XYZ file of C-alpha atoms in Angstrom:
310
model
C -12.293 -34.182 26.959
C -13.232 -30.556 26.292
C -16.886 -31.510 26.050
C -16.697 -33.276 29.417
C -15.369 -30.184 31.186
C -17.987 -28.016 29.459
C -20.711 -30.266 30.875
C -19.016 -30.517 34.298
C -17.597 -27.069 35.186
C -16.994 -28.135 38.789
C -14.511 -30.782 37.639
C -12.675 -28.208 35.530
C -12.442 -25.891 38.533
C -11.066 -28.680 40.754
C -8.417 -29.613 38.173
C -7.365 -25.970 37.874
C -7.151 -25.594 41.652
C -5.099 -28.796 41.864
C -2.616 -27.535 39.275
C -2.323 -24.178 41.049
C -1.735 -25.899 44.388
C 0.905 -28.174 42.854
C 2.671 -25.159 41.333
C 2.661 -23.241 44.610
C 4.154 -26.149 46.569
C 6.797 -26.950 43.928
C 7.949 -23.337 43.417
C 10.452 -23.218 46.320
C 12.288 -26.254 44.957
C 12.587 -24.973 41.378
C 16.142 -24.264 40.231
C 16.560 -20.746 38.827
C 19.370 -20.605 36.250
C 20.893 -17.856 34.142
C 21.949 -20.381 31.482
C 20.994 -24.012 30.848
C 23.116 -26.684 32.517
C 26.065 -27.981 30.537
C 28.046 -30.973 31.727
C 31.676 -29.997 32.568
C 34.299 -31.297 30.173
C 37.572 -29.727 31.356
C 40.217 -30.384 33.986
C 42.803 -28.015 35.423
C 46.262 -29.111 36.552
C 48.159 -26.692 38.790
C 51.829 -27.102 39.707
C 53.695 -24.581 41.885
C 57.468 -24.110 41.599
C 58.681 -21.349 43.956
C 61.376 -19.087 42.543
C 61.092 -20.188 38.910
C 60.916 -18.085 35.745
C 58.219 -18.664 33.083
C 60.761 -20.186 30.672
C 61.848 -22.675 33.332
C 58.225 -23.529 34.131
C 57.533 -24.153 30.436
C 60.465 -26.551 30.015
C 60.454 -28.354 33.362
C 56.704 -28.607 34.057
C 54.506 -27.841 31.043
C 56.388 -29.986 28.546
C 56.589 -32.962 30.915
C 52.901 -32.802 31.798
C 51.970 -32.495 28.123
C 54.164 -35.505 27.281
C 52.448 -37.528 30.022
C 48.973 -36.543 28.810
C 49.832 -37.696 25.277
C 49.382 -41.280 26.484
C 45.786 -40.657 27.671
C 42.875 -41.440 25.354
C 39.977 -39.084 24.548
C 41.930 -35.841 25.016
C 40.448 -33.089 22.845
C 42.728 -30.167 23.736
C 45.611 -29.276 26.061
C 46.555 -25.677 26.924
C 49.442 -24.872 29.276
C 50.130 -21.436 30.742
C 53.594 -20.928 32.211
C 53.852 -18.070 34.691
C 56.385 -16.994 37.287
C 56.389 -19.769 39.877
C 53.365 -21.699 38.601
C 52.089 -23.774 35.682
C 48.390 -24.098 34.837
C 47.347 -26.802 32.373
C 43.777 -27.019 31.044
C 42.751 -30.363 29.537
C 39.482 -30.856 27.636
C 37.983 -34.302 27.033
C 35.943 -35.644 24.135
C 32.302 -36.705 24.515
C 33.309 -40.367 24.376
C 34.443 -40.605 28.000
C 32.931 -39.955 31.432
C 34.490 -37.013 33.308
C 35.285 -39.006 36.462
C 37.041 -41.708 34.438
C 38.885 -39.029 32.466
C 39.949 -37.329 35.711
C 41.329 -40.601 37.023
C 43.281 -41.246 33.802
C 44.798 -37.744 33.778
C 45.671 -37.921 37.484
C 47.451 -41.243 37.016
C 49.388 -39.862 34.049
C 50.502 -36.743 35.942
C 51.403 -38.731 39.068
C 53.629 -40.875 36.875
C 55.922 -37.957 36.050
C 59.078 -38.336 38.144
C 61.413 -35.822 36.470
C 60.063 -32.624 38.034
C 62.655 -30.405 39.766
C 63.093 -31.191 43.437
C 61.133 -28.253 44.891
C 58.107 -28.457 42.567
C 54.970 -29.017 44.629
C 52.863 -32.034 43.698
C 50.525 -31.101 40.799
C 46.841 -30.811 41.710
C 44.161 -32.025 39.271
C 40.663 -30.541 39.613
C 37.477 -30.556 37.551
C 36.462 -27.254 35.982
C 32.719 -26.753 36.285
C 31.036 -23.792 34.626
C 30.316 -20.802 36.840
C 27.594 -18.178 36.334
C 27.881 -14.503 37.201
C 25.560 -13.420 40.021
C 26.462 -9.883 41.121
C 29.193 -7.266 41.545
C 29.725 -5.322 44.767
C 31.697 -2.046 44.673
C 33.629 -0.863 47.737
C 34.843 2.754 47.782
C 36.461 4.871 50.458
C 38.977 7.648 51.193
C 41.920 5.302 51.566
C 45.059 4.248 49.703
C 44.858 1.314 47.242
C 46.741 -1.094 49.509
C 44.362 -0.459 52.418
C 41.359 -0.589 50.088
C 42.358 -4.003 48.805
C 43.047 -5.217 52.340
C 39.530 -4.166 53.370
C 38.060 -5.818 50.256
C 39.862 -9.057 51.147
C 38.460 -8.770 54.686
C 34.920 -8.368 53.292
C 35.535 -11.351 51.011
C 36.513 -13.504 54.001
C 33.481 -12.322 55.970
C 31.218 -13.174 53.030
C 32.564 -16.716 53.033
C 31.902 -17.023 56.762
C 28.371 -15.669 56.211
C 27.654 -18.742 54.109
C 25.631 -19.355 50.978
C 27.894 -17.180 48.798
C 29.910 -19.669 46.730
C 32.736 -17.838 44.928
C 34.055 -14.305 45.451
C 36.910 -12.625 43.572
C 38.455 -9.215 44.291
C 38.986 -7.114 41.137
C 40.508 -3.699 40.487
C 44.128 -4.285 41.435
C 47.220 -5.602 39.686
C 49.718 -7.877 41.435
C 50.769 -6.693 44.878
C 54.470 -6.063 45.326
C 57.085 -4.626 47.619
C 59.282 -2.309 45.529
C 62.844 -1.702 46.667
C 64.650 1.168 44.902
C 68.382 1.498 45.464
C 70.453 4.333 44.012
C 73.863 3.573 42.567
C 75.360 6.413 44.578
C 74.275 4.831 47.874
C 75.680 1.481 46.824
C 79.067 2.930 45.813
C 79.419 5.080 48.931
C 78.883 2.068 51.213
C 80.747 -0.478 49.102
C 77.656 -2.605 48.556
C 76.685 -4.184 45.230
C 73.210 -4.686 43.777
C 73.895 -8.424 43.974
C 74.405 -8.110 47.749
C 70.945 -6.559 48.016
C 69.367 -9.213 45.802
C 70.935 -12.066 47.780
C 69.832 -10.595 51.116
C 66.237 -10.215 49.970
C 66.136 -13.647 48.361
C 67.615 -15.291 51.443
C 64.940 -13.836 53.720
C 62.044 -14.276 51.273
C 62.705 -17.663 49.762
C 59.112 -18.645 49.046
C 58.660 -16.516 45.899
C 60.817 -15.288 42.991
C 63.275 -12.540 43.805
C 62.183 -10.330 40.908
C 64.389 -8.426 38.497
C 67.110 -5.768 38.524
C 67.139 -2.845 36.101
C 70.525 -1.173 35.685
C 69.423 2.417 35.033
C 70.224 5.523 37.043
C 68.521 3.764 39.924
C 68.565 0.088 40.705
C 65.124 -1.543 41.035
C 64.604 -4.785 42.854
C 60.985 -5.899 42.506
C 59.965 -8.285 45.210
C 56.544 -9.868 45.557
C 55.137 -10.450 49.025
C 56.935 -13.375 50.583
C 58.114 -14.327 54.051
C 58.657 -10.645 54.866
C 55.417 -8.903 53.984
C 55.703 -5.419 55.500
C 57.814 -2.434 54.527
C 59.234 -2.054 58.048
C 60.383 -5.677 58.021
C 62.298 -5.075 54.789
C 63.836 -1.885 56.188
C 65.292 -3.900 59.080
C 66.790 -6.514 56.743
C 70.579 -6.750 57.188
C 72.366 -6.558 53.831
C 76.005 -6.559 54.998
C 77.563 -7.263 58.420
C 81.066 -5.984 59.193
C 83.636 -7.812 61.340
C 83.505 -4.993 63.916
C 79.792 -5.595 64.467
C 78.535 -2.834 62.198
C 75.592 -3.559 59.933
C 74.127 -2.019 56.804
C 70.380 -2.452 56.690
C 68.219 -2.274 53.601
C 66.448 0.810 54.922
C 69.799 2.641 55.040
C 70.353 2.386 51.295
C 66.927 1.865 49.718
C 63.521 3.458 49.300
C 60.911 0.755 50.008
C 57.225 1.037 49.104
C 54.184 -1.204 49.408
C 52.191 -0.860 46.200
C 50.686 -2.524 43.147
C 52.662 -3.424 40.066
C 50.555 -1.510 37.511
C 48.872 1.765 38.480
C 46.612 1.682 35.428
C 44.880 -1.523 36.500
C 42.316 0.189 38.711
C 38.561 0.626 38.769
C 36.709 3.861 39.545
C 33.137 3.933 40.863
C 31.395 7.312 41.105
C 34.771 8.977 40.401
C 36.415 7.203 43.352
C 38.915 4.295 43.378
C 37.001 1.106 44.018
C 37.457 -2.545 44.778
C 34.986 -4.829 43.034
C 33.809 -8.112 44.501
C 32.711 -10.353 41.635
C 30.335 -13.069 42.844
C 29.706 -16.222 40.828
C 28.004 -19.539 41.467
C 28.175 -23.096 40.206
C 25.412 -24.554 38.046
C 23.836 -26.481 40.928
C 23.192 -23.350 43.014
C 20.110 -21.126 42.787
C 20.705 -17.565 41.542
C 17.980 -15.864 43.595
C 19.049 -17.664 46.768
C 22.656 -16.494 46.340
C 21.528 -12.907 45.668
C 19.407 -13.043 48.813
C 22.426 -14.131 50.865
C 24.547 -11.340 49.346
C 21.938 -8.679 50.134
C 21.590 -9.975 53.680
C 25.346 -9.780 54.212
C 25.580 -6.268 52.742
C 22.807 -4.980 55.004
C 24.852 -6.169 57.977
C 28.257 -5.044 56.594
C 27.099 -1.475 55.879
C 26.358 -0.982 59.574
C 29.919 -1.999 60.498
C 31.844 -0.252 57.705
C 34.534 2.304 58.687
C 33.662 6.005 58.243
C 33.611 7.039 54.594
C 33.665 3.475 53.248
C 30.689 2.503 51.112
């Protein structure tokens, strides 16, 4: 073969040109990956139970789902995380079964559980594919953390509408909460108990847990964003109504702030508080294409950003 091409250099040139042409035309369709593809092998089961404590979630949801999964073949590992108001179960299969068949078996087992508490939402079973990191985008500005996160969430939504950017997560903030601080002196002077305050808040914000009370010099009622999401709405909340028509509102006896649970969970970028948008992709998406879409969006977003926001 080598001797043939030595005697016929024109043929060698044509073959080389053909290979170059084939490479040029096939390049746009090549998949660029950070890591090699690995077939997914895990499922995630999510069950929401509004108003529940982690211990209740563990007993009423996690244990029952785990018992149901015990009857399914080819289960390699089961991990359940019980949090306030939600249970997340991760199930890994063995190599002996197809993922779609395994998903069907797990779904049937979970659907067969009938002893969940009445207000537990129907568990959702989804396949967990591997995701690859693509890029991080930092957003900084002369604004308070709550407003900064709100703007980051707005940018996240706009990125999704832009298209071609698969998964975006906002980092740099702990859980958002409305904090209601009530002094004992205010409660005693108005004849109101901490339980009255807790019941009033829980009644008007029934979709999420009512938080916890700490009996120190000041009473703390921690309330995560629920039906009432703004400080002014909580201030107007009626705690006690008198027979003569008088009312005691939460704003009369409490200091209410919109904040994040843990101040130390923050990210600084160039010595300024920052929100980080972490962008990832699934294994069937091209890394360079996603980066191109991100850069295109950022070029447009920078022109529309508020003064001082970068």
